[in-house]
């Protein structure tokens, strides 16, 4: 589990761009798409809601799902290309966030979305969808400051500043004052 001596900065930059894009897209998805489903769903027949849901949900794939998959792929690439000043523990915490994110997506979000595709709209189902989506957003909200921390560590080291090293391998270091 060695860090590459000269990791590609582009992989880390891609990670930073994608994490903040995905956080913004996830928030926008709730406020635009999910809220419109919740607001209009009670006024549509089951068949009309299902048709509307299928028609609108397909537009999230290129703007939300594909970037989330790319983010996960880039995160895995960081295993081999992590800047040396960034502690592995930070990477593992980000990976844990993604594992829970995808577990929630596969086992909670997609089954709820599938029920909506079948015309099973109900205020309770929408409430469960909105509530469970906040689990995924919370994970992104944990990872975003973590990404800022990792960027701070990488940039300080790149600028020649002294960067605290962990007292034990795999632990987050105590910041150097100064």
PDB file of N, CA, C and O in Angstrom, residues 46-47 49-50 112 114-126:
ATOM      1  N   UNK A  46     -52.213   7.231 -10.916  1.00  0.00           N
ATOM      2  CA  UNK A  46     -51.042   6.359 -10.757  1.00  0.00           C
ATOM      3  C   UNK A  46     -50.311   6.191 -12.084  1.00  0.00           C
ATOM      4  O   UNK A  46     -49.079   6.267 -12.147  1.00  0.00           O
ATOM      5  N   UNK A  47     -51.058   5.982 -13.174  1.00  0.00           N
ATOM      6  CA  UNK A  47     -50.443   5.786 -14.495  1.00  0.00           C
ATOM      7  C   UNK A  47     -49.753   7.062 -14.971  1.00  0.00           C
ATOM      8  O   UNK A  47     -48.645   7.004 -15.522  1.00  0.00           O
ATOM      9  N   UNK A  49     -48.588   9.529 -13.054  1.00  0.00           N
ATOM     10  CA  UNK A  49     -47.406   9.773 -12.237  1.00  0.00           C
ATOM     11  C   UNK A  49     -46.263   8.859 -12.662  1.00  0.00           C
ATOM     12  O   UNK A  49     -45.120   9.313 -12.788  1.00  0.00           O
ATOM     13  N   UNK A  50     -46.555   7.572 -12.898  1.00  0.00           N
ATOM     14  CA  UNK A  50     -45.511   6.630 -13.308  1.00  0.00           C
ATOM     15  C   UNK A  50     -44.877   7.077 -14.617  1.00  0.00           C
ATOM     16  O   UNK A  50     -43.644   7.068 -14.755  1.00  0.00           O
ATOM     17  N   UNK A 112     -37.198   2.323  -3.959  1.00  0.00           N
ATOM     18  CA  UNK A 112     -38.250   3.335  -3.814  1.00  0.00           C
ATOM     19  C   UNK A 112     -38.562   3.973  -5.165  1.00  0.00           C
ATOM     20  O   UNK A 112     -39.730   4.198  -5.506  1.00  0.00           O
ATOM     21  N   UNK A 114     -38.138   2.554  -8.037  1.00  0.00           N
ATOM     22  CA  UNK A 114     -38.821   1.541  -8.834  1.00  0.00           C
ATOM     23  C   UNK A 114     -40.308   1.498  -8.478  1.00  0.00           C
ATOM     24  O   UNK A 114     -41.161   1.345  -9.366  1.00  0.00           O
ATOM     25  N   UNK A 115     -40.627   1.639  -7.208  1.00  0.00           N
ATOM     26  CA  UNK A 115     -42.035   1.676  -6.803  1.00  0.00           C
ATOM     27  C   UNK A 115     -42.742   2.871  -7.442  1.00  0.00           C
ATOM     28  O   UNK A 115     -43.885   2.757  -7.894  1.00  0.00           O
ATOM     29  N   UNK A 116     -42.048   4.006  -7.522  1.00  0.00           N
ATOM     30  CA  UNK A 116     -42.633   5.172  -8.190  1.00  0.00           C
ATOM     31  C   UNK A 116     -42.817   4.906  -9.682  1.00  0.00           C
ATOM     32  O   UNK A 116     -43.805   5.336 -10.282  1.00  0.00           O
ATOM     33  N   UNK A 117     -41.861   4.198 -10.299  1.00  0.00           N
ATOM     34  CA  UNK A 117     -41.992   3.839 -11.720  1.00  0.00           C
ATOM     35  C   UNK A 117     -43.231   2.984 -11.971  1.00  0.00           C
ATOM     36  O   UNK A 117     -43.797   3.021 -13.056  1.00  0.00           O
ATOM     37  N   UNK A 118     -43.606   2.202 -10.975  1.00  0.00           N
ATOM     38  CA  UNK A 118     -44.761   1.310 -11.110  1.00  0.00           C
ATOM     39  C   UNK A 118     -46.075   2.021 -10.792  1.00  0.00           C
ATOM     40  O   UNK A 118     -47.125   1.392 -10.822  1.00  0.00           O
ATOM     41  N   UNK A 119     -46.007   3.315 -10.469  1.00  0.00           N
ATOM     42  CA  UNK A 119     -47.226   4.064 -10.163  1.00  0.00           C
ATOM     43  C   UNK A 119     -47.664   3.952  -8.723  1.00  0.00           C
ATOM     44  O   UNK A 119     -48.823   4.205  -8.402  1.00  0.00           O
ATOM     45  N   UNK A 120     -46.762   3.617  -7.831  1.00  0.00           N
ATOM     46  CA  UNK A 120     -47.103   3.443  -6.414  1.00  0.00           C
ATOM     47  C   UNK A 120     -46.885   4.720  -5.617  1.00  0.00           C
ATOM     48  O   UNK A 120     -46.432   4.674  -4.477  1.00  0.00           O
ATOM     49  N   UNK A 121     -47.231   5.866  -6.193  1.00  0.00           N
ATOM     50  CA  UNK A 121     -47.026   7.118  -5.464  1.00  0.00           C
ATOM     51  C   UNK A 121     -47.886   7.154  -4.210  1.00  0.00           C
ATOM     52  O   UNK A 121     -49.044   6.785  -4.219  1.00  0.00           O
ATOM     53  N   UNK A 122     -47.265   7.622  -3.138  1.00  0.00           N
ATOM     54  CA  UNK A 122     -47.995   7.944  -1.918  1.00  0.00           C
ATOM     55  C   UNK A 122     -47.166   8.985  -1.171  1.00  0.00           C
ATOM     56  O   UNK A 122     -45.944   9.021  -1.323  1.00  0.00           O
ATOM     57  N   UNK A 123     -47.817   9.828  -0.381  1.00  0.00           N
ATOM     58  CA  UNK A 123     -47.043  10.791   0.404  1.00  0.00           C
ATOM     59  C   UNK A 123     -46.025  10.098   1.313  1.00  0.00           C
ATOM     60  O   UNK A 123     -44.921  10.595   1.508  1.00  0.00           O
ATOM     61  N   UNK A 124     -46.391   8.917   1.857  1.00  0.00           N
ATOM     62  CA  UNK A 124     -45.471   8.176   2.718  1.00  0.00           C
ATOM     63  C   UNK A 124     -44.243   7.712   1.931  1.00  0.00           C
ATOM     64  O   UNK A 124     -43.112   7.815   2.413  1.00  0.00           O
ATOM     65  N   UNK A 125     -44.454   7.215   0.722  1.00  0.00           N
ATOM     66  CA  UNK A 125     -43.330   6.772  -0.117  1.00  0.00           C
ATOM     67  C   UNK A 125     -42.409   7.947  -0.445  1.00  0.00           C
ATOM     68  O   UNK A 125     -41.187   7.825  -0.380  1.00  0.00           O
ATOM     69  N   UNK A 126     -42.998   9.098  -0.774  1.00  0.00           N
ATOM     70  CA  UNK A 126     -42.183  10.282  -1.074  1.00  0.00           C
ATOM     71  C   UNK A 126     -41.401  10.725   0.160  1.00  0.00           C
ATOM     72  O   UNK A 126     -40.242  11.102   0.061  1.00  0.00           O
TER      73      UNK A 126
END
